[in-house]
Amino acid sequence: QITDLRAREILDSRGRPTLAVAVSSGSRHATATVPSGASTGRNEACERRDGDPARYGGAGVLGAVESVNTEVRHLLIARHWTGLAEIDLAMVELDGTADRSRLGANAIVGVSMAVARLLADAEKVPLWSWLHVPGGRPRLPVPHFNVLNGGAHARTGLDFQEFMIAPLAAASLPEAIRTGAEVYAALQALLTERGYTVGLGDEGGFAPDVTRPEDALQLLLRAIEDAGYPAGQDGIAIALDPAASQFRQADGTYLVNGRRHSSSDLVQRYVEMVRDFPIWSIEDGMAEDDLAGWRELTAELGDRIQLVGDDNFVTNPARIARGAGLGVANAALIKLNQVGTVTETLEAIEICREHRYGQMISHRSGETTDDFIADLAVGTGCGQLKAGAPARGERVAKYNRLLEIAADAPELPYGIPETAFTVRLG
Ligand code: PGA
Ligand code: ZN
């Protein structure tokens, strides 16, 4: 039984307003804070903002805060609930819109996360062991460190959004964290040596003034070698999130470092990148509404590397299932606030498992120090987490939580489960 529920307006890592939610059951208390994206899919659950230009340029969330403190509070308090699924469904029904725009998806997801924490606490288990999916065995995920930022997260001339390193062959989670931080430091030294500025993007990666994705990949490869690691599946592999919806033009072409590409041209450019660099995963290689491009990309590369759908799937179980039927991607990005509740997020992971699609749990570019997604990645056993660079408080909060879980539960295996996935690496 929930005895108290309150929300407040706080700041996210970009200095924009978001929600903090606190929920109580008698003497038990739990909190959650809500992330926010910048390169969002069109079909994401709706983040409700006030639109009052006198506050935060219209980005205030007092309306969403108010809906938690009045309607949702009234709904949840002093009633008997059977579990989180029932609570999540009741909030979605109370909202009554298809996109959660009335109460605000940012309001609902914050309550859902806080209640999940409360329920885990009531059962006296760590959050990760409470967050499970049928058949999922808890394990420590491969961290995907976004060390070089472009696109909507950096505003340089680099069109691709994320260049990540994935220590696939690390012996343990602490080793993976260490190698990530070492490569990050090696990349900083390399960029300085080559005369690049080392300003940071929104996710904590460096934002050098390079424009060709291949040049960024070359820098990354060199940094991996400088740090003393083999590049590739036997060491550190590269994962990309070009976030192609952001550089698709109105005429359907893609503009990359000033060059126009048809969908097929772009697919061929990826094929060459995969040939020339140790890339093991590409997320949003095509724009969210380019179905033909997505199918072509999947046909070309889908049996060799991971292809992750983000803007097109928006963590929506029905969209992932439809994509699987159409030969789109072979994995899905999983973001709590994209679909809107913890229950639906777990459903999305289940759907992925049914279709043998990989799952990568993800932060947002606007984050808080909330570390919920670290527990989500471990509990569901999906094997992959992307949470930005191994630097900056809101990013390392997630990696440090993984280290804490690894210390508390040394029996947990590390890495991507082979069984959950159709791609054969190597
Ligand atoms: P966002 O980007 O959080 O800014 O939407 C993350 C991503 O595209 O994966
Ligand atoms: Zn993405």
Tab-separated table of C-alpha atoms and ligand atoms in Angstrom:
chain	number	residue	atom	x	y	z
A	1	GLN	CA	0.000	0.000	0.000
A	2	ILE	CA	1.302	3.417	-1.018
A	3	THR	CA	0.935	6.031	1.695
A	4	ASP	CA	2.595	9.033	0.090
A	5	LEU	CA	3.635	10.212	-3.374
A	6	ARG	CA	5.242	13.504	-4.353
A	7	ALA	CA	7.075	14.965	-7.324
A	8	ARG	CA	9.356	17.992	-7.650
A	9	GLU	CA	11.055	19.858	-10.480
A	10	ILE	CA	14.850	19.369	-10.632
A	11	LEU	CA	17.575	19.834	-13.282
A	12	ASP	CA	18.982	17.247	-15.660
A	13	SER	CA	22.577	17.049	-16.917
A	14	ARG	CA	21.909	19.624	-19.633
A	15	GLY	CA	20.506	22.079	-17.102
A	16	ARG	CA	16.934	21.514	-18.230
A	17	PRO	CA	14.055	20.732	-15.866
A	18	THR	CA	12.960	17.179	-15.147
A	19	LEU	CA	11.112	15.347	-12.364
A	20	ALA	CA	12.143	13.784	-9.080
A	21	VAL	CA	9.544	11.433	-7.607
A	22	ALA	CA	9.367	10.188	-4.013
A	23	VAL	CA	7.042	7.402	-2.927
A	24	SER	CA	6.412	5.954	0.529
A	25	SER	CA	4.773	2.952	2.061
A	26	GLY	CA	4.680	3.556	5.813
A	27	SER	CA	8.301	3.850	6.879
A	28	ARG	CA	9.689	2.712	3.516
A	29	HIS	CA	10.722	5.357	1.005
A	30	ALA	CA	11.984	5.262	-2.569
A	31	THR	CA	12.843	7.896	-5.154
A	32	ALA	CA	13.496	8.136	-8.879
A	33	THR	CA	14.504	10.870	-11.290
A	34	VAL	CA	13.628	11.049	-14.966
A	35	PRO	CA	15.966	11.315	-18.014
A	36	SER	CA	15.254	13.187	-21.236
A	37	GLY	CA	16.351	12.651	-24.865
A	38	ALA	CA	17.436	15.094	-27.575
A	39	SER	CA	17.371	12.917	-30.689
A	40	THR	CA	13.983	11.425	-29.994
A	41	GLY	CA	11.908	9.081	-32.143
A	42	ARG	CA	8.630	10.524	-33.378
A	43	ASN	CA	6.604	7.788	-31.692
A	44	GLU	CA	8.089	8.053	-28.228
A	45	ALA	CA	5.758	8.522	-25.283
A	46	CYS	CA	5.201	12.252	-24.870
A	47	GLU	CA	7.402	14.170	-22.474
A	48	ARG	CA	5.124	16.855	-21.068
A	49	ARG	CA	6.636	20.367	-20.848
A	50	ASP	CA	4.881	23.512	-19.682
A	51	GLY	CA	5.543	25.652	-22.744
A	52	ASP	CA	5.592	28.750	-20.561
A	53	PRO	CA	8.287	30.959	-22.128
A	54	ALA	CA	8.745	32.811	-18.838
A	55	ARG	CA	10.230	29.663	-17.230
A	56	TYR	CA	13.215	27.704	-18.619
A	57	GLY	CA	12.349	28.837	-22.125
A	58	GLY	CA	9.158	26.793	-22.004
A	59	ALA	CA	10.856	23.569	-20.833
A	60	GLY	CA	9.486	23.611	-17.262
A	61	VAL	CA	7.740	20.469	-15.989
A	62	LEU	CA	5.456	21.955	-13.322
A	63	GLY	CA	2.403	20.563	-15.121
A	64	ALA	CA	3.823	17.030	-15.022
A	65	VAL	CA	4.786	17.547	-11.358
A	66	GLU	CA	1.254	18.703	-10.628
A	67	SER	CA	-0.276	15.641	-12.276
A	68	VAL	CA	1.789	13.381	-9.974
A	69	ASN	CA	0.893	15.408	-6.895
A	70	THR	CA	-2.829	15.461	-7.620
A	71	GLU	CA	-4.342	12.897	-9.990
A	72	VAL	CA	-1.736	10.130	-9.759
A	73	ARG	CA	-1.426	10.591	-6.009
A	74	HIS	CA	-5.184	10.345	-5.658
A	75	LEU	CA	-5.229	7.210	-7.812
A	76	LEU	CA	-2.447	5.350	-6.007
A	77	ILE	CA	-2.773	6.232	-2.361
A	78	ALA	CA	-4.511	4.087	0.218
A	79	ARG	CA	-5.637	1.431	-2.203
A	80	HIS	CA	-4.602	-2.191	-2.385
A	81	TRP	CA	-2.459	-3.015	-5.406
A	82	THR	CA	-1.369	-6.467	-6.550
A	83	GLY	CA	1.900	-5.241	-8.054
A	84	LEU	CA	3.680	-2.841	-10.376
A	85	ALA	CA	1.953	-4.088	-13.539
A	86	GLU	CA	-1.442	-3.165	-12.115
A	87	ILE	CA	-0.207	0.248	-10.985
A	88	ASP	CA	1.419	1.000	-14.354
A	89	LEU	CA	-1.726	0.002	-16.218
A	90	ALA	CA	-3.896	2.130	-13.917
A	91	MET	CA	-1.700	5.187	-14.569
A	92	VAL	CA	-1.830	4.611	-18.329
A	93	GLU	CA	-5.633	4.323	-18.168
A	94	LEU	CA	-5.895	7.422	-16.001
A	95	ASP	CA	-3.876	9.326	-18.601
A	96	GLY	CA	-6.227	8.124	-21.302
A	97	THR	CA	-4.229	9.334	-24.316
A	98	ALA	CA	-2.303	7.179	-26.795
A	99	ASP	CA	0.938	9.130	-26.270
A	100	ARG	CA	0.682	9.883	-22.510
A	101	SER	CA	0.506	13.578	-23.247
A	102	ARG	CA	-2.199	14.429	-20.726
A	103	LEU	CA	-0.418	13.498	-17.478
A	104	GLY	CA	2.969	13.337	-19.210
A	105	ALA	CA	5.078	10.245	-19.855
A	106	ASN	CA	7.825	11.902	-17.813
A	107	ALA	CA	5.450	11.955	-14.825
A	108	ILE	CA	4.288	8.362	-15.240
A	109	VAL	CA	7.722	6.807	-15.789
A	110	GLY	CA	9.120	8.524	-12.684
A	111	VAL	CA	6.347	7.078	-10.527
A	112	SER	CA	6.761	3.655	-12.126
A	113	MET	CA	10.516	3.593	-11.396
A	114	ALA	CA	10.091	4.818	-7.821
A	115	VAL	CA	7.382	2.212	-7.126
A	116	ALA	CA	9.623	-0.549	-8.552
A	117	ARG	CA	12.317	0.488	-6.069
A	118	LEU	CA	9.799	0.546	-3.236
A	119	LEU	CA	8.563	-2.951	-4.065
A	120	ALA	CA	12.106	-4.344	-4.284
A	121	ASP	CA	12.860	-2.778	-0.927
A	122	ALA	CA	9.692	-4.254	0.565
A	123	GLU	CA	10.789	-7.689	-0.624
A	124	LYS	CA	14.272	-6.988	0.779
A	125	VAL	CA	16.009	-7.764	-2.521
A	126	PRO	CA	18.295	-5.540	-4.603
A	127	LEU	CA	16.503	-3.811	-7.471
A	128	TRP	CA	18.359	-5.864	-10.093
A	129	SER	CA	17.092	-9.142	-8.731
A	130	TRP	CA	13.557	-7.762	-8.601
A	131	LEU	CA	13.668	-6.635	-12.260
A	132	HIS	CA	13.507	-9.845	-14.242
A	133	VAL	CA	11.960	-11.242	-17.373
A	134	PRO	CA	10.862	-14.859	-17.897
A	135	GLY	CA	13.875	-16.997	-18.754
A	136	GLY	CA	16.281	-14.103	-18.216
A	137	ARG	CA	19.262	-14.951	-16.037
A	138	PRO	CA	20.904	-11.984	-14.286
A	139	ARG	CA	24.326	-11.044	-15.622
A	140	LEU	CA	26.647	-8.055	-15.765
A	141	PRO	CA	26.342	-6.239	-19.106
A	142	VAL	CA	29.070	-5.187	-21.507
A	143	PRO	CA	29.303	-1.415	-21.007
A	144	HIS	CA	29.185	0.572	-24.246
A	145	PHE	CA	31.136	3.749	-23.553
A	146	ASN	CA	30.275	6.635	-25.847
A	147	VAL	CA	33.711	8.266	-26.041
A	148	LEU	CA	33.312	10.431	-29.138
A	149	ASN	CA	30.166	12.519	-29.641
A	150	GLY	CA	28.681	14.189	-32.707
A	151	GLY	CA	25.252	14.861	-34.198
A	152	ALA	CA	22.581	16.302	-31.932
A	153	HIS	CA	24.811	15.769	-28.881
A	154	ALA	CA	27.806	17.856	-29.906
A	155	ARG	CA	26.903	20.384	-32.619
A	156	THR	CA	30.244	19.947	-34.384
A	157	GLY	CA	30.478	19.089	-38.082
A	158	LEU	CA	30.320	15.342	-37.347
A	159	ASP	CA	26.969	13.901	-38.472
A	160	PHE	CA	27.179	10.557	-36.674
A	161	GLN	CA	25.991	10.885	-33.081
A	162	GLU	CA	27.785	8.201	-31.060
A	163	PHE	CA	31.090	6.348	-31.317
A	164	MET	CA	31.201	3.742	-28.565
A	165	ILE	CA	33.769	1.250	-27.345
A	166	ALA	CA	32.622	-2.148	-26.079
A	167	PRO	CA	35.074	-4.322	-24.111
A	168	LEU	CA	33.552	-7.567	-25.398
A	169	ALA	CA	36.441	-9.734	-24.280
A	170	ALA	CA	37.040	-8.271	-20.818
A	171	ALA	CA	37.426	-10.932	-18.152
A	172	SER	CA	35.074	-9.200	-15.748
A	173	LEU	CA	32.970	-6.073	-15.304
A	174	PRO	CA	35.660	-4.215	-13.320
A	175	GLU	CA	38.143	-5.023	-16.120
A	176	ALA	CA	35.666	-3.694	-18.675
A	177	ILE	CA	35.242	-0.448	-16.745
A	178	ARG	CA	39.003	-0.074	-16.437
A	179	THR	CA	39.659	-0.650	-20.127
A	180	GLY	CA	36.928	1.847	-21.032
A	181	ALA	CA	38.468	4.531	-18.847
A	182	GLU	CA	41.955	3.787	-20.184
A	183	VAL	CA	40.867	4.118	-23.799
A	184	TYR	CA	39.005	7.338	-22.926
A	185	ALA	CA	42.241	8.744	-21.463
A	186	ALA	CA	44.250	7.529	-24.479
A	187	LEU	CA	41.747	9.217	-26.810
A	188	GLN	CA	42.062	12.485	-24.923
A	189	ALA	CA	45.852	12.326	-25.193
A	190	LEU	CA	45.667	11.493	-28.895
A	191	LEU	CA	43.246	14.339	-29.645
A	192	THR	CA	45.430	16.798	-27.751
A	193	GLU	CA	48.547	15.559	-29.552
A	194	ARG	CA	46.825	15.984	-32.938
A	195	GLY	CA	45.739	19.518	-32.071
A	196	TYR	CA	42.002	18.867	-31.689
A	197	THR	CA	39.969	20.630	-29.058
A	198	VAL	CA	38.744	18.266	-26.369
A	199	GLY	CA	35.406	19.797	-25.473
A	200	LEU	CA	32.750	17.304	-24.421
A	201	GLY	CA	29.406	16.343	-25.921
A	202	ASP	CA	26.204	15.785	-23.950
A	203	GLU	CA	27.075	12.180	-23.111
A	204	GLY	CA	30.582	12.954	-21.880
A	205	GLY	CA	32.467	11.852	-24.997
A	206	PHE	CA	34.970	14.130	-26.700
A	207	ALA	CA	33.649	16.361	-29.452
A	208	PRO	CA	36.611	16.957	-31.772
A	209	ASP	CA	36.198	18.949	-34.945
A	210	VAL	CA	36.235	16.021	-37.365
A	211	THR	CA	33.595	15.685	-40.053
A	212	ARG	CA	34.135	12.285	-41.710
A	213	PRO	CA	32.885	9.366	-39.603
A	214	GLU	CA	35.790	7.311	-40.946
A	215	ASP	CA	38.248	9.834	-39.475
A	216	ALA	CA	36.550	9.532	-36.099
A	217	LEU	CA	36.751	5.735	-36.367
A	218	GLN	CA	40.460	5.987	-37.186
A	219	LEU	CA	41.058	8.079	-34.059
A	220	LEU	CA	39.127	5.587	-31.966
A	221	LEU	CA	41.016	2.619	-33.359
A	222	ARG	CA	44.303	4.371	-32.654
A	223	ALA	CA	43.228	5.169	-29.071
A	224	ILE	CA	42.338	1.515	-28.464
A	225	GLU	CA	45.800	0.497	-29.705
A	226	ASP	CA	47.517	3.279	-27.731
A	227	ALA	CA	45.828	1.974	-24.579
A	228	GLY	CA	47.360	-1.422	-25.323
A	229	TYR	CA	44.268	-3.453	-26.230
A	230	PRO	CA	43.529	-5.597	-29.256
A	231	ALA	CA	40.783	-4.058	-31.364
A	232	GLY	CA	37.851	-6.304	-32.210
A	233	GLN	CA	35.960	-9.148	-30.668
A	234	ASP	CA	39.003	-10.457	-28.820
A	235	GLY	CA	39.470	-7.103	-27.152
A	236	ILE	CA	37.591	-3.863	-27.568
A	237	ALA	CA	35.066	-3.522	-30.365
A	238	ILE	CA	33.402	-0.399	-31.710
A	239	ALA	CA	29.662	0.309	-31.687
A	240	LEU	CA	28.062	3.175	-33.614
A	241	ASP	CA	24.838	5.097	-33.213
A	242	PRO	CA	24.745	7.350	-36.295
A	243	ALA	CA	21.148	8.355	-35.341
A	244	ALA	CA	20.397	8.603	-39.060
A	245	SER	CA	16.949	10.213	-38.640
A	246	GLN	CA	18.861	13.357	-37.709
A	247	PHE	CA	20.762	13.675	-41.011
A	248	ARG	CA	18.072	12.416	-43.368
A	249	GLN	CA	16.913	15.169	-45.687
A	250	ALA	CA	13.388	16.034	-46.797
A	251	ASP	CA	14.054	14.448	-50.194
A	252	GLY	CA	14.859	11.114	-48.566
A	253	THR	CA	18.633	11.293	-49.020
A	254	TYR	CA	21.198	11.225	-46.221
A	255	LEU	CA	23.743	14.020	-45.866
A	256	VAL	CA	27.022	12.785	-44.339
A	257	ASN	CA	30.008	15.151	-44.231
A	258	GLY	CA	28.439	17.169	-47.021
A	259	ARG	CA	27.891	14.203	-49.347
A	260	ARG	CA	24.433	13.104	-50.421
A	261	HIS	CA	23.659	9.405	-50.104
A	262	SER	CA	20.697	7.360	-51.263
A	263	SER	CA	19.672	4.670	-48.750
A	264	SER	CA	21.666	2.129	-50.769
A	265	ASP	CA	24.722	4.408	-50.842
A	266	LEU	CA	24.576	4.721	-47.075
A	267	VAL	CA	24.234	0.963	-46.637
A	268	GLN	CA	27.323	0.480	-48.809
A	269	ARG	CA	29.230	3.065	-46.773
A	270	TYR	CA	28.400	1.057	-43.621
A	271	VAL	CA	29.519	-2.145	-45.354
A	272	GLU	CA	32.886	-0.500	-46.049
A	273	MET	CA	33.178	0.773	-42.483
A	274	VAL	CA	32.462	-2.706	-41.137
A	275	ARG	CA	35.149	-4.068	-43.485
A	276	ASP	CA	37.729	-1.461	-42.429
A	277	PHE	CA	37.058	-1.085	-38.704
A	278	PRO	CA	36.242	-3.469	-35.817
A	279	ILE	CA	32.569	-2.449	-35.651
A	280	TRP	CA	30.340	-4.965	-33.954
A	281	SER	CA	27.080	-3.001	-33.624
A	282	ILE	CA	25.286	-0.200	-35.501
A	283	GLU	CA	22.223	1.478	-34.011
A	284	ASP	CA	19.831	3.607	-36.074
A	285	GLY	CA	21.926	3.197	-39.202
A	286	MET	CA	18.847	4.244	-41.167
A	287	ALA	CA	16.154	6.822	-40.434
A	288	GLU	CA	13.090	5.762	-38.471
A	289	ASP	CA	10.715	5.884	-41.453
A	290	ASP	CA	13.105	4.417	-44.053
A	291	LEU	CA	11.685	0.892	-44.010
A	292	ALA	CA	13.261	-0.100	-47.330
A	293	GLY	CA	16.651	1.194	-46.177
A	294	TRP	CA	16.383	-0.680	-42.888
A	295	ARG	CA	15.527	-3.918	-44.703
A	296	GLU	CA	18.448	-3.459	-47.088
A	297	LEU	CA	20.850	-2.758	-44.223
A	298	THR	CA	19.591	-5.808	-42.332
A	299	ALA	CA	19.902	-8.021	-45.415
A	300	GLU	CA	23.482	-6.793	-46.008
A	301	LEU	CA	24.884	-6.859	-42.485
A	302	GLY	CA	22.307	-8.487	-40.202
A	303	ASP	CA	24.001	-11.859	-40.025
A	304	ARG	CA	27.424	-10.376	-39.218
A	305	ILE	CA	26.904	-7.542	-36.780
A	306	GLN	CA	24.262	-6.297	-34.386
A	307	LEU	CA	21.791	-3.800	-35.890
A	308	VAL	CA	19.888	-1.954	-33.180
A	309	GLY	CA	16.553	-0.200	-33.697
A	310	ASP	CA	16.013	2.863	-31.520
A	311	ASP	CA	13.996	5.706	-33.111
A	312	ASN	CA	11.977	3.205	-35.159
A	313	PHE	CA	11.124	0.813	-32.295
A	314	VAL	CA	10.920	3.350	-29.427
A	315	THR	CA	10.980	0.418	-26.933
A	316	ASN	CA	7.437	-0.363	-28.027
A	317	PRO	CA	6.662	-4.120	-27.917
A	318	ALA	CA	4.254	-3.942	-30.884
A	319	ARG	CA	6.720	-1.979	-33.028
A	320	ILE	CA	9.561	-4.378	-32.220
A	321	ALA	CA	7.368	-7.368	-33.130
A	322	ARG	CA	6.318	-5.717	-36.390
A	323	GLY	CA	9.945	-4.879	-37.227
A	324	ALA	CA	10.984	-8.472	-36.577
A	325	GLY	CA	8.336	-9.654	-39.033
A	326	LEU	CA	9.625	-7.260	-41.686
A	327	GLY	CA	13.322	-8.106	-41.388
A	328	VAL	CA	14.241	-4.838	-39.708
A	329	ALA	CA	17.285	-4.893	-37.394
A	330	ASN	CA	18.228	-7.779	-35.101
A	331	ALA	CA	18.266	-5.944	-31.774
A	332	ALA	CA	16.417	-3.157	-29.979
A	333	LEU	CA	17.502	-0.279	-27.817
A	334	ILE	CA	15.617	-0.211	-24.515
A	335	LYS	CA	14.759	3.129	-22.893
A	336	LEU	CA	12.278	3.361	-20.023
A	337	ASN	CA	11.008	6.821	-20.845
A	338	GLN	CA	10.559	6.019	-24.522
A	339	VAL	CA	7.747	3.534	-23.856
A	340	GLY	CA	6.695	5.038	-20.533
A	341	THR	CA	6.546	2.463	-17.712
A	342	VAL	CA	8.762	-0.217	-16.154
A	343	THR	CA	6.150	-2.866	-16.985
A	344	GLU	CA	6.109	-2.018	-20.704
A	345	THR	CA	9.916	-1.862	-20.731
A	346	LEU	CA	10.082	-5.428	-19.390
A	347	GLU	CA	7.497	-6.455	-22.017
A	348	ALA	CA	9.656	-4.950	-24.757
A	349	ILE	CA	12.620	-7.007	-23.520
A	350	GLU	CA	10.445	-10.138	-23.500
A	351	ILE	CA	9.357	-9.513	-27.083
A	352	CYS	CA	13.010	-9.146	-28.101
A	353	ARG	CA	13.814	-12.461	-26.484
A	354	GLU	CA	10.907	-14.165	-28.241
A	355	HIS	CA	12.231	-12.975	-31.593
A	356	ARG	CA	15.858	-13.590	-30.624
A	357	TYR	CA	16.586	-9.910	-30.942
A	358	GLY	CA	19.451	-8.513	-28.894
A	359	GLN	CA	18.677	-5.904	-26.257
A	360	MET	CA	20.765	-2.913	-25.268
A	361	ILE	CA	19.604	-0.942	-22.236
A	362	SER	CA	20.190	2.800	-22.658
A	363	HIS	CA	20.450	6.088	-20.848
A	364	ARG	CA	19.300	9.366	-22.471
A	365	SER	CA	21.482	12.284	-23.494
A	366	GLY	CA	19.822	14.336	-20.754
A	367	GLU	CA	20.426	12.319	-17.582
A	368	THR	CA	20.380	12.493	-13.811
A	369	THR	CA	22.443	10.546	-11.288
A	370	ASP	CA	19.663	7.934	-11.101
A	371	ASP	CA	21.199	4.492	-11.683
A	372	PHE	CA	18.013	2.473	-12.305
A	373	ILE	CA	19.153	1.313	-15.752
A	374	ALA	CA	22.223	-0.419	-14.319
A	375	ASP	CA	19.945	-2.658	-12.252
A	376	LEU	CA	17.616	-3.114	-15.231
A	377	ALA	CA	20.487	-4.304	-17.420
A	378	VAL	CA	21.750	-6.753	-14.770
A	379	GLY	CA	18.337	-8.096	-13.725
A	380	THR	CA	17.063	-8.811	-17.217
A	381	GLY	CA	20.381	-10.376	-18.206
A	382	CYS	CA	20.370	-8.650	-21.583
A	383	GLY	CA	24.145	-8.288	-21.583
A	384	GLN	CA	24.479	-4.732	-22.903
A	385	LEU	CA	24.242	-1.256	-21.378
A	386	LYS	CA	25.068	2.085	-22.954
A	387	ALA	CA	25.398	4.924	-20.480
A	388	GLY	CA	27.783	7.405	-22.091
A	389	ALA	CA	31.442	8.084	-21.468
A	390	PRO	CA	33.330	6.663	-18.471
A	391	ALA	CA	33.351	10.233	-17.141
A	392	ARG	CA	30.932	12.844	-15.759
A	393	GLY	CA	28.767	12.217	-12.723
A	394	GLU	CA	25.485	11.334	-14.383
A	395	ARG	CA	27.222	8.789	-16.652
A	396	VAL	CA	29.557	7.169	-14.112
A	397	ALA	CA	26.628	6.815	-11.691
A	398	LYS	CA	25.469	3.899	-13.849
A	399	TYR	CA	28.909	2.315	-14.253
A	400	ASN	CA	29.652	2.713	-10.557
A	401	ARG	CA	26.372	0.985	-9.735
A	402	LEU	CA	27.469	-1.918	-11.957
A	403	LEU	CA	30.716	-2.071	-9.973
A	404	GLU	CA	28.722	-2.122	-6.754
A	405	ILE	CA	26.512	-4.951	-8.004
A	406	ALA	CA	29.605	-6.853	-9.204
A	407	ALA	CA	31.122	-6.549	-5.734
A	408	ASP	CA	27.895	-7.573	-3.988
A	409	ALA	CA	27.178	-10.506	-6.298
A	410	PRO	CA	30.515	-11.948	-7.488
A	411	GLU	CA	28.717	-14.998	-8.873
A	412	LEU	CA	27.129	-13.005	-11.693
A	413	PRO	CA	28.630	-13.722	-15.135
A	414	TYR	CA	29.839	-10.880	-17.389
A	415	GLY	CA	29.120	-10.428	-21.076
A	416	ILE	CA	26.528	-10.862	-23.790
A	417	PRO	CA	24.540	-14.101	-23.514
A	418	GLU	CA	25.004	-16.152	-26.674
A	419	THR	CA	21.567	-17.648	-26.433
A	420	ALA	CA	19.734	-14.333	-26.581
A	421	PHE	CA	20.977	-13.455	-29.985
A	422	THR	CA	20.974	-14.515	-33.637
A	423	VAL	CA	24.255	-12.879	-34.721
A	424	ARG	CA	27.288	-15.138	-34.793
A	425	LEU	CA	30.284	-13.083	-33.862
A	426	GLY	CA	33.558	-13.879	-35.563
B	1	PGA	P1	18.789	10.833	-26.968
B	1	PGA	O1	19.838	9.986	-27.806
B	1	PGA	O2	18.796	10.388	-25.570
B	1	PGA	O3	19.274	12.241	-27.177
B	1	PGA	O4	17.461	10.610	-27.640
B	1	PGA	C1	20.215	8.698	-27.462
B	1	PGA	C2	20.148	7.785	-28.634
B	1	PGA	O5	19.848	8.186	-29.765
B	1	PGA	O6	20.393	6.589	-28.454
B	2	ZN	ZN	20.017	6.004	-30.616
